Every structure is written in structure tokens, then in C-alpha cells.
Amino acid sequence: QVQLVESGGGLVQPGGSLRLSCAASGSTSSIAAMAWYRQAPGKQREMVAVMTNGDYTNYLDSVKGRFIISRDYAKNTVSLEMSSLKLEDTAVYYCNALVGTPLSGVDYWGQGTQVTVSS
């Protein structure tokens, strides 16, 4: 079992920056990758950024060049540095941890943190 707790959401103006953090606890040695997802009202949840244990990263096309994912393996945390925020970045952001492999692993989720981009 892995428990995830996010922090850092809030209200920001367009063009602004925000940093999200997520702390993992429990069976953290079993985590293979950590990611950030988001879900806007009326839309499906989508992956924003992922970082594997080998530091491979992948980003949603619309956030490339604006968002940066990072992990602190000693502290079992994952962060998402968001800059040049746009109105369409407004969503609930969820921290995700994958235990196992993408085909046969188990996903764990945080409770979500609201990010609102508005003038």
C-alpha cells in the first residue's frame, strides 16, 4: 500500500507559476513511477507528466516547456513546477504512484488538489 498526499494548489493568474508537491508513504520501495494527472470539469482525467525510477520523463503535449516534474527519491516526493499557466490548466491535479509494471501494476492516487487559473 502506498499513501499519497498532495499540497500546493491554489488560485493563480494567467502567466503565473505554481508548484505542486506530493509525499508518498507506505511501501515506497515498490514504486516504479510517479506522475501527475489532472481532471477538469466535464473532462476525462489526463496524464500531465510522469517520471520513472530511471528518470525517464514524459509530458502532455500542451504542457511541454511549461511544466517540469521532479522526484526526490530520498524523501519519496514528486513535484510539479508549473509556469506560464493558462486558463485551460485549471483542474484538480492528482498525484499518482505506479507499483509494478504499466501492464500489471497497481495505481495509487492522492486526494487531489485544485489549481485554478483565473484573472
PDB file of C-alpha atoms in Angstrom:
ATOM      1  CA  GLN A   1       0.000   0.000   0.000  1.00  0.00           C
ATOM      2  CA  VAL A   2       1.138   3.492  -0.853  1.00  0.00           C
ATOM      3  CA  GLN A   3      -0.378   6.664   0.544  1.00  0.00           C
ATOM      4  CA  LEU A   4      -0.069   9.951  -1.326  1.00  0.00           C
ATOM      5  CA  VAL A   5      -0.685  13.454  -0.011  1.00  0.00           C
ATOM      6  CA  GLU A   6      -0.613  16.457  -2.332  1.00  0.00           C
ATOM      7  CA  SER A   7      -0.091  20.101  -1.481  1.00  0.00           C
ATOM      8  CA  GLY A   8       0.468  23.392  -3.262  1.00  0.00           C
ATOM      9  CA  GLY A   9      -2.691  24.020  -5.241  1.00  0.00           C
ATOM     10  CA  GLY A  10      -4.429  27.368  -5.336  1.00  0.00           C
ATOM     11  CA  LEU A  11      -5.524  30.353  -7.389  1.00  0.00           C
ATOM     12  CA  VAL A  12      -3.092  31.950  -9.799  1.00  0.00           C
ATOM     13  CA  GLN A  13      -3.363  34.496 -12.596  1.00  0.00           C
ATOM     14  CA  PRO A  14      -2.670  33.583 -16.223  1.00  0.00           C
ATOM     15  CA  GLY A  15       1.053  33.601 -16.858  1.00  0.00           C
ATOM     16  CA  GLY A  16       1.792  32.848 -13.236  1.00  0.00           C
ATOM     17  CA  SER A  17       3.563  29.932 -11.601  1.00  0.00           C
ATOM     18  CA  LEU A  18       2.660  27.299  -9.060  1.00  0.00           C
ATOM     19  CA  ARG A  19       4.433  24.334  -7.527  1.00  0.00           C
ATOM     20  CA  LEU A  20       2.665  21.122  -6.539  1.00  0.00           C
ATOM     21  CA  SER A  21       4.199  18.584  -4.205  1.00  0.00           C
ATOM     22  CA  CYS A  22       3.255  15.047  -3.273  1.00  0.00           C
ATOM     23  CA  ALA A  23       4.614  12.969  -0.427  1.00  0.00           C
ATOM     24  CA  ALA A  24       4.465   9.194  -0.593  1.00  0.00           C
ATOM     25  CA  SER A  25       4.441   6.878   2.402  1.00  0.00           C
ATOM     26  CA  GLY A  26       3.977   3.179   2.990  1.00  0.00           C
ATOM     27  CA  SER A  27       5.556   0.685   0.564  1.00  0.00           C
ATOM     28  CA  THR A  28       7.524   3.360  -1.258  1.00  0.00           C
ATOM     29  CA  SER A  29      10.325   0.975  -2.255  1.00  0.00           C
ATOM     30  CA  SER A  30       7.829  -0.711  -4.597  1.00  0.00           C
ATOM     31  CA  ILE A  31       7.083   2.433  -6.588  1.00  0.00           C
ATOM     32  CA  ALA A  32       8.163   2.181 -10.228  1.00  0.00           C
ATOM     33  CA  ALA A  33       6.997   5.581 -11.415  1.00  0.00           C
ATOM     34  CA  MET A  34       5.246   8.693 -10.181  1.00  0.00           C
ATOM     35  CA  ALA A  35       3.081  11.019 -12.166  1.00  0.00           C
ATOM     36  CA  TRP A  36       0.698  13.922 -12.120  1.00  0.00           C
ATOM     37  CA  TYR A  37      -2.737  13.727 -13.680  1.00  0.00           C
ATOM     38  CA  ARG A  38      -5.450  16.318 -13.902  1.00  0.00           C
ATOM     39  CA  GLN A  39      -9.168  16.397 -14.434  1.00  0.00           C
ATOM     40  CA  ALA A  40     -11.109  19.452 -15.492  1.00  0.00           C
ATOM     41  CA  PRO A  41     -14.891  19.679 -15.042  1.00  0.00           C
ATOM     42  CA  GLY A  42     -16.694  17.599 -17.638  1.00  0.00           C
ATOM     43  CA  LYS A  43     -13.462  16.122 -18.986  1.00  0.00           C
ATOM     44  CA  GLN A  44     -11.628  12.848 -18.574  1.00  0.00           C
ATOM     45  CA  ARG A  45      -8.611  12.565 -16.340  1.00  0.00           C
ATOM     46  CA  GLU A  46      -5.401  13.007 -18.321  1.00  0.00           C
ATOM     47  CA  MET A  47      -1.763  12.400 -17.584  1.00  0.00           C
ATOM     48  CA  VAL A  48       0.203  15.617 -17.289  1.00  0.00           C
ATOM     49  CA  ALA A  49       3.703  14.343 -16.524  1.00  0.00           C
ATOM     50  CA  VAL A  50       5.378  11.106 -15.488  1.00  0.00           C
ATOM     51  CA  MET A  51       8.828  10.218 -14.188  1.00  0.00           C
ATOM     52  CA  THR A  52      10.024   6.635 -13.882  1.00  0.00           C
ATOM     53  CA  ASN A  53      12.641   5.344 -11.477  1.00  0.00           C
ATOM     54  CA  GLY A  54      15.146   5.635 -14.310  1.00  0.00           C
ATOM     55  CA  ASP A  55      14.322   9.352 -14.557  1.00  0.00           C
ATOM     56  CA  TYR A  56      12.577   8.923 -17.886  1.00  0.00           C
ATOM     57  CA  THR A  57      10.017  11.701 -18.228  1.00  0.00           C
ATOM     58  CA  ASN A  58       7.072  12.284 -20.491  1.00  0.00           C
ATOM     59  CA  TYR A  59       4.705  15.223 -20.701  1.00  0.00           C
ATOM     60  CA  LEU A  60       1.315  16.067 -22.089  1.00  0.00           C
ATOM     61  CA  ASP A  61       1.958  17.998 -25.290  1.00  0.00           C
ATOM     62  CA  SER A  62       0.114  21.077 -24.083  1.00  0.00           C
ATOM     63  CA  VAL A  63       2.380  21.476 -21.027  1.00  0.00           C
ATOM     64  CA  LYS A  64       5.753  20.768 -22.635  1.00  0.00           C
ATOM     65  CA  GLY A  65       8.156  23.608 -21.996  1.00  0.00           C
ATOM     66  CA  ARG A  66       5.969  24.976 -19.192  1.00  0.00           C
ATOM     67  CA  PHE A  67       5.793  22.200 -16.600  1.00  0.00           C
ATOM     68  CA  ILE A  68       8.650  20.265 -15.018  1.00  0.00           C
ATOM     69  CA  ILE A  69       8.301  17.085 -12.985  1.00  0.00           C
ATOM     70  CA  SER A  70      10.931  16.104 -10.457  1.00  0.00           C
ATOM     71  CA  ARG A  71      11.407  13.476  -7.779  1.00  0.00           C
ATOM     72  CA  ASP A  72      13.334  13.347  -4.541  1.00  0.00           C
ATOM     73  CA  TYR A  73      13.966   9.651  -4.017  1.00  0.00           C
ATOM     74  CA  ALA A  74      15.367  10.125  -0.520  1.00  0.00           C
ATOM     75  CA  LYS A  75      12.242  11.969   0.628  1.00  0.00           C
ATOM     76  CA  ASN A  76       9.794   9.957  -1.530  1.00  0.00           C
ATOM     77  CA  THR A  77       8.301  13.067  -3.047  1.00  0.00           C
ATOM     78  CA  VAL A  78       7.312  14.154  -6.517  1.00  0.00           C
ATOM     79  CA  SER A  79       6.816  17.757  -7.526  1.00  0.00           C
ATOM     80  CA  LEU A  80       5.366  19.580 -10.493  1.00  0.00           C
ATOM     81  CA  GLU A  81       6.703  23.023 -11.254  1.00  0.00           C
ATOM     82  CA  MET A  82       4.139  24.834 -13.390  1.00  0.00           C
ATOM     83  CA  SER A  83       4.870  28.108 -15.154  1.00  0.00           C
ATOM     84  CA  SER A  84       3.219  30.257 -17.825  1.00  0.00           C
ATOM     85  CA  LEU A  85      -0.083  28.922 -16.582  1.00  0.00           C
ATOM     86  CA  LYS A  86      -3.098  29.193 -18.845  1.00  0.00           C
ATOM     87  CA  LEU A  87      -6.815  29.251 -18.184  1.00  0.00           C
ATOM     88  CA  GLU A  88      -7.057  25.745 -19.612  1.00  0.00           C
ATOM     89  CA  ASP A  89      -4.691  24.419 -16.947  1.00  0.00           C
ATOM     90  CA  THR A  90      -7.481  24.803 -14.421  1.00  0.00           C
ATOM     91  CA  ALA A  91      -8.266  21.377 -12.989  1.00  0.00           C
ATOM     92  CA  VAL A  92      -7.946  19.119  -9.998  1.00  0.00           C
ATOM     93  CA  TYR A  93      -4.437  17.718 -10.051  1.00  0.00           C
ATOM     94  CA  TYR A  94      -3.812  14.211  -8.745  1.00  0.00           C
ATOM     95  CA  CYS A  95      -0.578  12.606  -7.695  1.00  0.00           C
ATOM     96  CA  ASN A  96      -0.133   9.037  -8.915  1.00  0.00           C
ATOM     97  CA  ALA A  97       2.232   6.235  -7.995  1.00  0.00           C
ATOM     98  CA  LEU A  98       2.600   3.048 -10.004  1.00  0.00           C
ATOM     99  CA  VAL A  99       3.638  -0.116  -8.201  1.00  0.00           C
ATOM    100  CA  GLY A 100       4.646  -2.872 -10.603  1.00  0.00           C
ATOM    101  CA  THR A 101       4.555  -2.528 -14.385  1.00  0.00           C
ATOM    102  CA  PRO A 102       2.198  -0.496 -16.589  1.00  0.00           C
ATOM    103  CA  LEU A 103       0.519  -3.720 -17.752  1.00  0.00           C
ATOM    104  CA  SER A 104       0.198  -5.462 -14.404  1.00  0.00           C
ATOM    105  CA  GLY A 105       0.796  -2.857 -11.762  1.00  0.00           C
ATOM    106  CA  VAL A 106      -1.364  -1.080  -9.242  1.00  0.00           C
ATOM    107  CA  ASP A 107      -2.081   2.638  -9.318  1.00  0.00           C
ATOM    108  CA  TYR A 108      -2.323   4.677  -6.161  1.00  0.00           C
ATOM    109  CA  TRP A 109      -3.859   8.138  -6.065  1.00  0.00           C
ATOM    110  CA  GLY A 110      -3.765  11.175  -3.870  1.00  0.00           C
ATOM    111  CA  GLN A 111      -6.870  13.081  -2.873  1.00  0.00           C
ATOM    112  CA  GLY A 112      -6.312  15.801  -5.460  1.00  0.00           C
ATOM    113  CA  THR A 113      -5.514  19.479  -5.217  1.00  0.00           C
ATOM    114  CA  GLN A 114      -7.354  22.250  -7.032  1.00  0.00           C
ATOM    115  CA  VAL A 115      -5.472  24.532  -9.392  1.00  0.00           C
ATOM    116  CA  THR A 116      -7.450  27.494 -10.672  1.00  0.00           C
ATOM    117  CA  VAL A 117      -6.014  29.854 -13.271  1.00  0.00           C
ATOM    118  CA  SER A 118      -8.106  32.981 -13.449  1.00  0.00           C
ATOM    119  CA  SER A 119      -7.741  36.716 -13.815  1.00  0.00           C
TER     120      SER A 119
END
